Coordinates of C-alpha atoms in Angstrom, one line a residue:
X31 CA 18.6 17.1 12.6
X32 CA 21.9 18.1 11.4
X33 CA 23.3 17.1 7.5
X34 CA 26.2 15.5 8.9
X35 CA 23.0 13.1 11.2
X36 CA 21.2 13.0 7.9
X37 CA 24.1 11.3 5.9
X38 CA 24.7 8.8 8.6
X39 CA 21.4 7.9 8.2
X40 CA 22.1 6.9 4.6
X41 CA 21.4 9.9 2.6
X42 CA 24.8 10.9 0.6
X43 CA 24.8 14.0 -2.6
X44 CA 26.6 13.0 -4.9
X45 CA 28.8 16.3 -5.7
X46 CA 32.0 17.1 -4.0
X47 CA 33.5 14.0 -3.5
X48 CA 29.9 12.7 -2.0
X49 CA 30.0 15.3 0.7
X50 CA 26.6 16.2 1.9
X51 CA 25.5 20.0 -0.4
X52 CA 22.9 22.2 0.8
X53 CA 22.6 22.9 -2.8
X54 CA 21.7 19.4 -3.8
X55 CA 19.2 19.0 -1.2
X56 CA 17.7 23.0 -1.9
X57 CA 17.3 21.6 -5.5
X58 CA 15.6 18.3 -4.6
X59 CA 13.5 20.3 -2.4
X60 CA 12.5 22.6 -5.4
X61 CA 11.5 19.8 -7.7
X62 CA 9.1 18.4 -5.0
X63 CA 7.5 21.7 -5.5
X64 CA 7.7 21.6 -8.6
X65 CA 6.1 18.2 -9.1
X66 CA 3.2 19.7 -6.4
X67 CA 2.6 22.4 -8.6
X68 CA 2.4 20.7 -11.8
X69 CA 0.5 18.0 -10.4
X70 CA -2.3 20.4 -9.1
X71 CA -2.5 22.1 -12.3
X72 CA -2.9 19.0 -14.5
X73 CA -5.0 17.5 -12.0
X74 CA -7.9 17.3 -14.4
X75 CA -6.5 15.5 -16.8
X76 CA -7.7 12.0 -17.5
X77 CA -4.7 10.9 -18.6
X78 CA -1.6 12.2 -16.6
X79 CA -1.7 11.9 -12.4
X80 CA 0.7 12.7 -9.6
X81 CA 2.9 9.5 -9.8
X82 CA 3.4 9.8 -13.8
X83 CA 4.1 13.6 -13.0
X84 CA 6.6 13.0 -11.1
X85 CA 8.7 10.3 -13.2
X86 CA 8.8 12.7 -15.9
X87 CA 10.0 15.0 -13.8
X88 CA 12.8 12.7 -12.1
X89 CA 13.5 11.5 -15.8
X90 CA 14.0 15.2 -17.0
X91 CA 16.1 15.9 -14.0
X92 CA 18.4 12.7 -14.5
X93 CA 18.7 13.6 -17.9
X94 CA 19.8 17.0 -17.6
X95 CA 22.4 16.1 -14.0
X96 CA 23.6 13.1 -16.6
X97 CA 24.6 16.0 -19.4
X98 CA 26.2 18.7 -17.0
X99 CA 27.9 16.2 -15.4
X100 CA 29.1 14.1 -18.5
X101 CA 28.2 10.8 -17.7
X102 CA 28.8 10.3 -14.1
X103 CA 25.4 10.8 -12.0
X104 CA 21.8 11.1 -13.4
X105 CA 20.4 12.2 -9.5
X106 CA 21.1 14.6 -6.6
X107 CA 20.1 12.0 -3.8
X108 CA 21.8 8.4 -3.4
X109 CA 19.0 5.5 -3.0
X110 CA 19.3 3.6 0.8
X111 CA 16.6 1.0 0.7
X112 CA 16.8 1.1 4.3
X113 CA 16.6 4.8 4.3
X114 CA 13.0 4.1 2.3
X115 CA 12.1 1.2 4.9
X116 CA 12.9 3.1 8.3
X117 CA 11.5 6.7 7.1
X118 CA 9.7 7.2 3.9
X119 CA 7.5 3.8 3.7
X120 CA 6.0 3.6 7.1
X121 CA 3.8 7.3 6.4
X122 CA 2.2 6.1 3.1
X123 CA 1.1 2.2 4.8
X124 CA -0.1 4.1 7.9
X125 CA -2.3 6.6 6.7
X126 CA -3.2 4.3 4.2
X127 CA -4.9 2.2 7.2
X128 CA -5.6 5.3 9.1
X129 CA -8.1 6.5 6.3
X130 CA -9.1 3.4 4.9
X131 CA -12.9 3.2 4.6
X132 CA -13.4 0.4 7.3
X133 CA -16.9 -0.3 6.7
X134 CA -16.2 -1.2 3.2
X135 CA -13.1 -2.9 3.7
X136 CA -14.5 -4.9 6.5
X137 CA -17.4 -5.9 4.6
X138 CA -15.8 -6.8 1.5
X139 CA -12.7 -8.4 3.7
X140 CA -13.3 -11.9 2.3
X141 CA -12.6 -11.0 -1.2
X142 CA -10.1 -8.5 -0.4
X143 CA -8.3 -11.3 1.3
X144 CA -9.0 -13.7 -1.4
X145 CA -6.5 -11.1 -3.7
X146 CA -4.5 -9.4 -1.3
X147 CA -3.6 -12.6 0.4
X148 CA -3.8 -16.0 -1.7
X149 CA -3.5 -14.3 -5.2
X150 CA -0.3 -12.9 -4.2
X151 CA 1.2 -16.2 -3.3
X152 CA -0.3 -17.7 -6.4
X153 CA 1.4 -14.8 -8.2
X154 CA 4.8 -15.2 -6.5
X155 CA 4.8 -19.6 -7.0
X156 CA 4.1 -18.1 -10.4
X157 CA 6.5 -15.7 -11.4
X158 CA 9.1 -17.3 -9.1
X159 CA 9.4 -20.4 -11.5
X160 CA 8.6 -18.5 -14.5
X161 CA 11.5 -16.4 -13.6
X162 CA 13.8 -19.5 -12.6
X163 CA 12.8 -21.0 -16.1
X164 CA 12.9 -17.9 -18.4
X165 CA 15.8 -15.8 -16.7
X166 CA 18.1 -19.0 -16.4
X167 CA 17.8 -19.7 -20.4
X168 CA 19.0 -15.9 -21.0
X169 CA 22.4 -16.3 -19.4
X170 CA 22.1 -13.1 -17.3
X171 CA 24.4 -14.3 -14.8
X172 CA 24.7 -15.9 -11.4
X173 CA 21.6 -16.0 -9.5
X174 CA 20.6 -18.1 -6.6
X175 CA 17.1 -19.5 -5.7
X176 CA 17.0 -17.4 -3.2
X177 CA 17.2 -15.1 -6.0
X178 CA 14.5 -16.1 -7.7
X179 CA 12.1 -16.5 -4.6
X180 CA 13.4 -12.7 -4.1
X181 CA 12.0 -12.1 -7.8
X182 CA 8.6 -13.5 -7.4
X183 CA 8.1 -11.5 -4.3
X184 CA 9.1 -7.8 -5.8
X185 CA 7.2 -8.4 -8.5
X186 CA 3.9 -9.4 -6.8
X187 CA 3.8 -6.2 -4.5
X188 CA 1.5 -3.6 -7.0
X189 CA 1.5 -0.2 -6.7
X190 CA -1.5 0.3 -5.1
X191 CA -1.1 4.1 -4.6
X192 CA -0.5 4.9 -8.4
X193 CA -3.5 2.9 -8.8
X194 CA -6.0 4.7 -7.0
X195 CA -4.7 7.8 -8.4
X196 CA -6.3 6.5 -11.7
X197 CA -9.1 5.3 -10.1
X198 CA -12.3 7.6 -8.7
X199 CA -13.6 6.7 -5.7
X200 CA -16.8 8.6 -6.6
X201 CA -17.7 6.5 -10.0
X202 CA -16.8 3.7 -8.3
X203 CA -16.6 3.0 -5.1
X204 CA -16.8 -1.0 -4.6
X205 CA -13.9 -1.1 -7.2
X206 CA -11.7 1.8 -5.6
X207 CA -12.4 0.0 -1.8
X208 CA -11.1 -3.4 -3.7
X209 CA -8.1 -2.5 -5.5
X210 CA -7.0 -0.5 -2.2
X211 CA -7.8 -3.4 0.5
X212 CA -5.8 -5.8 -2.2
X213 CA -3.1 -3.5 -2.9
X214 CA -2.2 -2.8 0.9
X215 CA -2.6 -6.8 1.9
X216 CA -0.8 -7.6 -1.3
X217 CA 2.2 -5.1 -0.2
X218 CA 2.1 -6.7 3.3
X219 CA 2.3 -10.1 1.9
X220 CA 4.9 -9.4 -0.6
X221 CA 6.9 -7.6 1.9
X222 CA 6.5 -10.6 4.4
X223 CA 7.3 -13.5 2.1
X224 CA 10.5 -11.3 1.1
X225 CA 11.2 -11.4 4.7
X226 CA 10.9 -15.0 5.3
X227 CA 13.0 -16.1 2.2
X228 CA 15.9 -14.4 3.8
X229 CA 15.0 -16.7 6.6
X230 CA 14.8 -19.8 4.5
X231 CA 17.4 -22.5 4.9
X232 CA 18.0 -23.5 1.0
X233 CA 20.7 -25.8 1.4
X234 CA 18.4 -28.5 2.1
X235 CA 14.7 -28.4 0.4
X236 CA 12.1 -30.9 1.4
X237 CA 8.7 -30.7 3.3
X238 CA 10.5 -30.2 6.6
X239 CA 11.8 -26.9 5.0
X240 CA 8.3 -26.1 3.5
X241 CA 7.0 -26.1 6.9
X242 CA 8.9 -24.0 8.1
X243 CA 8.7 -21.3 5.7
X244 CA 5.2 -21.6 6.2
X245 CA 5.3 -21.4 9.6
X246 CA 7.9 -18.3 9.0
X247 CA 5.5 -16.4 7.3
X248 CA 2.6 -17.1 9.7
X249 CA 4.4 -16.2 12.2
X250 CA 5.4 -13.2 11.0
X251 CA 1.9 -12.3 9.8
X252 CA -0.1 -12.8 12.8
X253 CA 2.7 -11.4 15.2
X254 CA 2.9 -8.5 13.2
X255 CA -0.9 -8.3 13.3
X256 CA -1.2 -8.8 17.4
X257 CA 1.5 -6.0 17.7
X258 CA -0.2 -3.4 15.6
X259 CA -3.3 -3.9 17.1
X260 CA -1.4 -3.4 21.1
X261 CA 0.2 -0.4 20.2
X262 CA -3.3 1.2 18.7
X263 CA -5.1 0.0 21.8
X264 CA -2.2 1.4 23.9
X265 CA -2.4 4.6 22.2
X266 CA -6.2 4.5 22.9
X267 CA -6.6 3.8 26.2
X268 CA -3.5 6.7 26.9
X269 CA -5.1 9.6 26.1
X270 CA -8.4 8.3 26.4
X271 CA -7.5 7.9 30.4
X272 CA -5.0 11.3 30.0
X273 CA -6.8 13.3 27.6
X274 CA -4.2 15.2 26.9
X275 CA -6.3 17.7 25.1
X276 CA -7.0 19.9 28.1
X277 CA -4.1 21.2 28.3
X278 CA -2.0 20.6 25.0
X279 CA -2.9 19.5 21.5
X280 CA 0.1 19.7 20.4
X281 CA 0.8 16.8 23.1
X282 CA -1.8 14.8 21.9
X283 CA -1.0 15.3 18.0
X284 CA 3.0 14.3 18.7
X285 CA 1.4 11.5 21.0
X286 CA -0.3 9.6 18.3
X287 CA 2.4 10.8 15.4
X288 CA 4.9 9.1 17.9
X289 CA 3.1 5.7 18.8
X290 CA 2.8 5.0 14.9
X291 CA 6.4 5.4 14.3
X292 CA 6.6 3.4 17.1
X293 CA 4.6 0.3 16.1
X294 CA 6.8 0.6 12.6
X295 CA 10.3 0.4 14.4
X296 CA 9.4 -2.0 16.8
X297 CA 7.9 -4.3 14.6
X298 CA 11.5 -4.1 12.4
X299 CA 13.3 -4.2 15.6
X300 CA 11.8 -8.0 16.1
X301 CA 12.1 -8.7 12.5
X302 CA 8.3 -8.7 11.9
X303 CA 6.6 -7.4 8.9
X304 CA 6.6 -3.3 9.8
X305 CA 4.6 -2.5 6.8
X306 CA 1.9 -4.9 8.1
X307 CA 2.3 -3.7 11.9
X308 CA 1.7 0.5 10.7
X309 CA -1.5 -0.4 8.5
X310 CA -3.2 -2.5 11.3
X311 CA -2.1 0.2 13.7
X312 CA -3.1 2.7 11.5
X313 CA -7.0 1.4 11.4
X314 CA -6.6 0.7 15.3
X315 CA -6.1 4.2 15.6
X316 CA -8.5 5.6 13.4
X317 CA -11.2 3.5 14.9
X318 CA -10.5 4.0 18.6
X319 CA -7.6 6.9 19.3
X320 CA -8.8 9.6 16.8
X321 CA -12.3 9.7 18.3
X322 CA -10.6 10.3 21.9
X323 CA -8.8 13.4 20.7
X324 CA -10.2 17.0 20.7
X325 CA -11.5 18.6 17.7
X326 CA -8.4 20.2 16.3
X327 CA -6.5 17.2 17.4
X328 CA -8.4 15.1 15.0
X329 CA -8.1 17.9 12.3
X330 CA -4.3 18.5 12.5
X331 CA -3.7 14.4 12.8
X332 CA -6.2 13.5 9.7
X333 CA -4.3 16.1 7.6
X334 CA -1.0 15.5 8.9
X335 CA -0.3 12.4 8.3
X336 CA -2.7 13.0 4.9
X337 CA 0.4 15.3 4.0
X338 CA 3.1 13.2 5.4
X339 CA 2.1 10.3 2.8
X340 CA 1.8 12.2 -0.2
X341 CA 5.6 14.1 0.0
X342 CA 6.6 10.6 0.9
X343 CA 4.4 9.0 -2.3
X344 CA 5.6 12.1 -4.2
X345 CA 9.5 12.0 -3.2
X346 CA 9.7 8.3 -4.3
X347 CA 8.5 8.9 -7.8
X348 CA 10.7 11.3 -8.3
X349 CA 13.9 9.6 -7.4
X350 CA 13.2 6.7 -9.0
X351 CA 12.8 8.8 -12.3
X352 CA 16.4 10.2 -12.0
X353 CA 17.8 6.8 -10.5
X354 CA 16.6 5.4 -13.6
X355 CA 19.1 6.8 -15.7
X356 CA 21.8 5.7 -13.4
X357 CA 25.1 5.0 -15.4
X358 CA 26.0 2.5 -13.1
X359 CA 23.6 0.2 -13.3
X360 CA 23.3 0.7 -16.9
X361 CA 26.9 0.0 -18.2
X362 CA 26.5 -3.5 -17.0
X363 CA 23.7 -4.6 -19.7
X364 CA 25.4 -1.8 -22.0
X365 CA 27.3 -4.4 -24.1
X366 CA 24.0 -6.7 -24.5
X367 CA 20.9 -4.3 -24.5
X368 CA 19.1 -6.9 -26.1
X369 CA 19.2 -9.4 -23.2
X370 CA 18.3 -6.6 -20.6
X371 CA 15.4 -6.3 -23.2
X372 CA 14.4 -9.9 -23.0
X373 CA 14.7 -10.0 -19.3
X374 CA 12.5 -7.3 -18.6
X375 CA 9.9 -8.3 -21.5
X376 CA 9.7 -12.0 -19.4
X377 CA 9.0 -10.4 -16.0
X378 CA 6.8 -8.5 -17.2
X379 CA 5.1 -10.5 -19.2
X380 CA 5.2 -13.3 -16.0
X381 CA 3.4 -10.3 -14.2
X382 CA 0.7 -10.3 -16.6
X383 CA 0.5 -13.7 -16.4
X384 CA 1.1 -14.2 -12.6
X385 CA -2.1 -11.4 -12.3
X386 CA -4.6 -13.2 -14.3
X387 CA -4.1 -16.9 -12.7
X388 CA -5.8 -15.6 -9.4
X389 CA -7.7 -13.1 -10.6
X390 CA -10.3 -14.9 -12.7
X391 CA -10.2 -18.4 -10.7
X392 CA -10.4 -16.2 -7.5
X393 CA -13.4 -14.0 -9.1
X394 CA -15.0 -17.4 -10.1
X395 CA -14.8 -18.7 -6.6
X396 CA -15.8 -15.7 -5.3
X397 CA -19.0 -15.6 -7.4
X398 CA -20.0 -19.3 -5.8
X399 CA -19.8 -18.0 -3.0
X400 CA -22.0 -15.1 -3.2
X401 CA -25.8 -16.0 -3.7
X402 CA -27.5 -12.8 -5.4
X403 CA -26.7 -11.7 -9.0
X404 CA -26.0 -8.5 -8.0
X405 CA -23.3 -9.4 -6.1
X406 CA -21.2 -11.4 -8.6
X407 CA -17.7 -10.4 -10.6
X408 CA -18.7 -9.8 -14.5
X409 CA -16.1 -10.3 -17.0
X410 CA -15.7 -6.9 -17.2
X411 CA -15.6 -6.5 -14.2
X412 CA -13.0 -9.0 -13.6
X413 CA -10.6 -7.9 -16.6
X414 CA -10.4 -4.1 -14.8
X415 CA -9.5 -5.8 -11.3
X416 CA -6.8 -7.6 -13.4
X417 CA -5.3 -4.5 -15.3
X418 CA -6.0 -2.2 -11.6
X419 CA -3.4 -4.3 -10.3
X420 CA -0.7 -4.7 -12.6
X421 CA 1.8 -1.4 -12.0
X422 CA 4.8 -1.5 -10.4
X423 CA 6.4 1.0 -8.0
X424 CA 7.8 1.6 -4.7
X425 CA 7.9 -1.6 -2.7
X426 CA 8.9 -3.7 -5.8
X427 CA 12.0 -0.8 -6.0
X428 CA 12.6 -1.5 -2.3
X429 CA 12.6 -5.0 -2.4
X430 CA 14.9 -4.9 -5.4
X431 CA 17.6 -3.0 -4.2
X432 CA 17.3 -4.6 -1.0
X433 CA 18.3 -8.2 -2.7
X434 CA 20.0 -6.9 -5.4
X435 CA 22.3 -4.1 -3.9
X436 CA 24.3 -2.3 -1.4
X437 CA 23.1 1.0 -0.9
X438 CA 22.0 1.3 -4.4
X439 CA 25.2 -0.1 -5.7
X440 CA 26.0 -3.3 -7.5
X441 CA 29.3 -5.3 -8.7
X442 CA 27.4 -8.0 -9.9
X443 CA 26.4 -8.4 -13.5
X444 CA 23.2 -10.3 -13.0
X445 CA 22.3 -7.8 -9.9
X446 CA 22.3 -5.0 -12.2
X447 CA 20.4 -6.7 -15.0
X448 CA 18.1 -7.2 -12.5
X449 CA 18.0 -3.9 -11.0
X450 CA 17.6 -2.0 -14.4
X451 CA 14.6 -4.1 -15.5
X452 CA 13.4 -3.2 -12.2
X453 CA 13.3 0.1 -13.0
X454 CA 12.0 -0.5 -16.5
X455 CA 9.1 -2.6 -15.8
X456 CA 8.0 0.1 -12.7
X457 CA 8.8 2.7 -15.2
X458 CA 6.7 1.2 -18.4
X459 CA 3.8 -0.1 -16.2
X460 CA 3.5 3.2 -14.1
X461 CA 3.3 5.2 -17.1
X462 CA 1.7 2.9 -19.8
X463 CA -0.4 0.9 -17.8
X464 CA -1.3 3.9 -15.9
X465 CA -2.1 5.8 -18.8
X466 CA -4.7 3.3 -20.2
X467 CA -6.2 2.6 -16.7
X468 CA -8.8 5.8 -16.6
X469 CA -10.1 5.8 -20.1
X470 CA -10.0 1.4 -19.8
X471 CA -12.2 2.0 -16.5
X472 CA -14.2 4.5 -18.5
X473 CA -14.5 2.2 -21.5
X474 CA -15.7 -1.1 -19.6
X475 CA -17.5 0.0 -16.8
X476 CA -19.8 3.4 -18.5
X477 CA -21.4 6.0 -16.5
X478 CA -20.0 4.2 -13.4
X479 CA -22.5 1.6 -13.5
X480 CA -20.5 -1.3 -13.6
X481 CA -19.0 -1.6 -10.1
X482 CA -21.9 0.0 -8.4
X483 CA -24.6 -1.8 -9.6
X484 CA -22.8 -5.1 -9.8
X485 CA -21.8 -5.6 -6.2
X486 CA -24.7 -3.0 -4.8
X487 CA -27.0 -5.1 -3.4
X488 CA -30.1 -3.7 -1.6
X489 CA -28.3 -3.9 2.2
X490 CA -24.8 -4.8 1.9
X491 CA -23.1 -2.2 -0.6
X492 CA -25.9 0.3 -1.1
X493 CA -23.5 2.7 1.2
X494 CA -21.3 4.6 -1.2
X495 CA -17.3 4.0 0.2
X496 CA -17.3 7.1 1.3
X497 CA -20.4 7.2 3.8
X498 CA -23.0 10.0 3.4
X499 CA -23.6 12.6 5.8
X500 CA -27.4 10.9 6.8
X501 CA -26.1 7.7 7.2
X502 CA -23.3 9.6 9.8
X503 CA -26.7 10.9 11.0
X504 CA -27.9 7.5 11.5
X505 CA -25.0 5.9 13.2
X506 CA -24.5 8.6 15.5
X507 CA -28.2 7.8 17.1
X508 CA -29.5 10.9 15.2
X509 CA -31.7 9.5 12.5
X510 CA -33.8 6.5 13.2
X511 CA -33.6 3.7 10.8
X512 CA -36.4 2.3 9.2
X513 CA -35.5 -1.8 9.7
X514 CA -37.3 -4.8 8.1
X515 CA -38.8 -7.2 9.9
X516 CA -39.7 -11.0 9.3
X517 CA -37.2 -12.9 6.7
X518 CA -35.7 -10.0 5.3
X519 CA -33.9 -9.3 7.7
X520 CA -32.1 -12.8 7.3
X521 CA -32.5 -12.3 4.0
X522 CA -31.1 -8.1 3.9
X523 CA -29.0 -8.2 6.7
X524 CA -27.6 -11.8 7.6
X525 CA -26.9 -11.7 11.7
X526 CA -24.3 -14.5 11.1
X527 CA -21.8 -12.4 9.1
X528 CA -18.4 -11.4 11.1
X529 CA -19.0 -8.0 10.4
X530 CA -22.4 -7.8 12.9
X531 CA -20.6 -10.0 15.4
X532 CA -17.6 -7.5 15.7
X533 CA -19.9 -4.9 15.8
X534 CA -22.0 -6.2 19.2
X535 CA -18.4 -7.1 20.5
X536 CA -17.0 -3.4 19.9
X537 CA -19.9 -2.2 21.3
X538 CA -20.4 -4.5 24.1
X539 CA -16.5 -4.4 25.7
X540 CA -13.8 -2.7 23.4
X541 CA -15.3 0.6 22.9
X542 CA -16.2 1.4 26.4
X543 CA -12.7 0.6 27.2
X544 CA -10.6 1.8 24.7
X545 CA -12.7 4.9 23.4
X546 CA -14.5 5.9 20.1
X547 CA -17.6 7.3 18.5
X548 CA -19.9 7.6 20.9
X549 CA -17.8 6.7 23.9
X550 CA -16.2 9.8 24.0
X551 CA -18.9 12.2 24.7
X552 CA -16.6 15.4 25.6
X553 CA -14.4 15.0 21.9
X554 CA -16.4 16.5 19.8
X555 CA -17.1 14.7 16.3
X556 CA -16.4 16.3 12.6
X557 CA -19.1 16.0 10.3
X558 CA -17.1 14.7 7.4
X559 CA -13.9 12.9 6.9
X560 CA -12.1 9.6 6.1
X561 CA -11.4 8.3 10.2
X562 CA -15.2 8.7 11.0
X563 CA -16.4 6.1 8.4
X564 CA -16.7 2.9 10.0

């Protein structure tokens, strides 16, 4: 693609007159680098992680483009929210499905759901009217309700990926499979409740009009759902009938790099929720297409899209660490710091707020719900899922310029307010919050006892998230497993849950059609990885 394609696509450098440099975009490419290097090397530490490594480096960046060019741009790259929307979103959500640990996920998809789902619309009610109250007191200027429906939707989308960074799937894995489900269903949510406020008709409020937005967003859930899951059966049953791997994997590989995009763009081409369309795609795919595929199809895809995400993950970070000491937005609020201060004190604190009012009553319910011990939410337990969740980063950015700008520009004094404690709360929480999250997790849950042995029971989490090489053994017909008889097996392993009922389903009709593992006799199967872990 040409630069002159690229900056009609919405990516402008801001240097000679805004004409598209080679320079600026050679530099920007340099300081990914960079932020790959430094990232590897300080990879042990226990405090610093990719996400944080790259803010400081943005931040550094924008501080030194703000000096040399005295005052009048702090970054090389101009922010397009639907520049991140169309090409730098949709990698992160879909190989966020596409390696998701789906026996873990699926079997802890009530509680996930619980968070992802209903604690993010207790969280938006929340900081919605907390923001309407609060922000309306402090004389920011105009803002709508719309507005303020906007707000309590950015700010209940976490970060989910500077979360896990923090987080070690290894010391505990029931913790790291939660806080990931949550975090992608709570993006989803977030992303589709911003969607249907633009929808909402707010000239005339009553039950009538609370119908429909419910209705909206249920709509736009499930559709976006059904067409995920059609375009990772399509992609299935194509090269599971073509099997493209004969004679090209390169075919194959741009085959299933292709039909993600595609469930993405279509999904935003009938104004459906794309995030939520790419994740279910992505764990359609893993579960059926990537088992169809040749051996060095499924390496190149696994690692492709692995590497796809993280310069995505890794090139958001960094701009927003130089966009955050953009003059523009900053010489709004320059004349009253203090009420910039107070706005972003009162979101944030909202979040803090918002986050505990599902988290603990949802934990609660949970625990009534589950009948051993073992399987119920300590307080400990329940304070790290609260402070897992509470950073801020992409999608809330996203959203936020989307509402609150035009191509990352603003006129409007209460738009930039609202933009600059944007960037401060995503800022402060990805780097505070995420500096106390390891040694927190280290402090409440010890020797990585907490989460394991709290919701390990003897059947139903004594799998690690990421599944062993014998119990790969097992499912692949290899290894015979020793079963209980009598009541324990009602007891061990329930036959009612919807977890055994997919299973005989998949087994019975989908797999036989569509493909995967064991279906596919002339793919061979690796040994270890993140798509063969279901």
């Amino acid at each position: 693609m040409g630069l002159d394609a690229v900056a009609r696509l919405g990516v402008s450098i801001l240097s000679d007159g805004d004409q598209v440099s080679v320079d600026s975009i050679t530099l920007f490419v340099a300081l990914l680098c960079g932020c790959i290097v430094i990232g590897h090397l300080l990879e042990e530490s226990r405090w610093i992680n990719d996400s944080i490594t790259a803010l400081v480096i943005g931040l550094s960046t924008g501080g030194i483009i703000l000096l040399t060019t005295k005052g009048k741009s702090s970054h090389l790259l101009e922010f397009d929210e639907q520049l991140f929307f169309i090409y730098v979103l949709p990698p992160i959500i879909f190989n966020a499905g596409f390696q998701v640990k789906k026996k873990q996920f699926f079997r802890n998809f009530v509680t996930i759901m619980l968070f992802g789902a209903v604690g993010t619309l207790i969280s938006f009610s929340i900081i919605s009217f907390g923001a309407k109250e609060l922000l309306g007191k402090l004389d920011i200027g105009f803002l709508e309700l719309r507005d303020y429906l906007a707000i309590g939707a950015i700010f209940s989308a976490t970060d989910s990926v500077c979360t896990l960074q923090v987080l070690n799937q290894d010391e505990t894995p029931r913790l790291y499979s939660l806080v990931f489900g949550e975090g992608v269903v709570n993006d989803a949510t977030s992303v589709v409740l911003f969607n249907a406020i633009q929808k909402l008709d707010l000239s005339h409020i009553n039950s009538r009009a609370a119908l429909v937005f419910t209705g909206n967003f249920l709509y736009l859930f499930l559709a976006s759902t059904f067409l995920g899951v059609l375009i990772g059966l399509l992609s299935a049953y194509l090269i599971k009938k073509i099997y493209l791997g004969r004679h090209s994997t390169d075919r194959e590989v741009a085959l299933m790099i292709l039909m993600a995009y595609l469930s993405y763009v279509m999904a935003e081409l009938f104004d459906l929720s794309g995030i939520l369309t790419v994740f279910i795609c992505g764990i359609v795919m893993s579960h059926y297409t990537w088992h169809n595929v040749t051996f060095n199809s499924k390496v190149t895809t696994r690692h492709a899209f692995a590497t796809l995400s993280f310069i995505a993950e890794i090139f958001i970070f960094l701009y927003v660490g130089m966009d955050a000491l953009d003059i523009e937005k900053w010489r709004f609020v320059k004349d009253s710091p203090g009420k910039s201060v107070g706005v972003s004190a009162a979101l944030l604190g909202l979040v803090l707020v918002g986050r505990a009012c599902f988290v603990f009553p949802l934990s609660l319910f949970s625990n009534c719900l589950k009948r051993s011990e073992h399987d119920k939410f300590g307080l400990k337990q329940q304070v790290t899922i609260w402070w897992a969740g509470l950073m801020r980063g992409s999608v809330s950015m996203a959203l936020a310029y989307n509402q609150f700008t035009r191509f990352g520009h603003t006129q409007q004094p209460g738009n930039a307010v609202m933009i600059t404690s944007t960037i401060t709360i995503v800022l402060f929480s990805t780097v505070v919050f995420g500096l106390i999250t390891k040694p927190l997790v280290r402090f409440l849950l010890p020797s990585s006892q907490g989460f394991n042995n709290l919701i390990s029971s003897e059947q139903s989490f004594a799998r690690p998230l990421l599944t062993n090489e014998q119990e790969l053994e097992l499912e692949m017909g290899n290894v015979d497993p020793v079963r209980p008889s009598g009541l324990s097996i009602l007891l061990k392993e329930p036959s009612y849950t919807i977890h055994n009922h997919w299973r005989r389903f998949d087994d019975a009709f989908m797999r036989p059609l569509f493909g995967g593992r064991g279906f596919v006799p002339d793919a061979p199967e690796l040994s270890k990885g993140g798509c063969d872990q279901y």
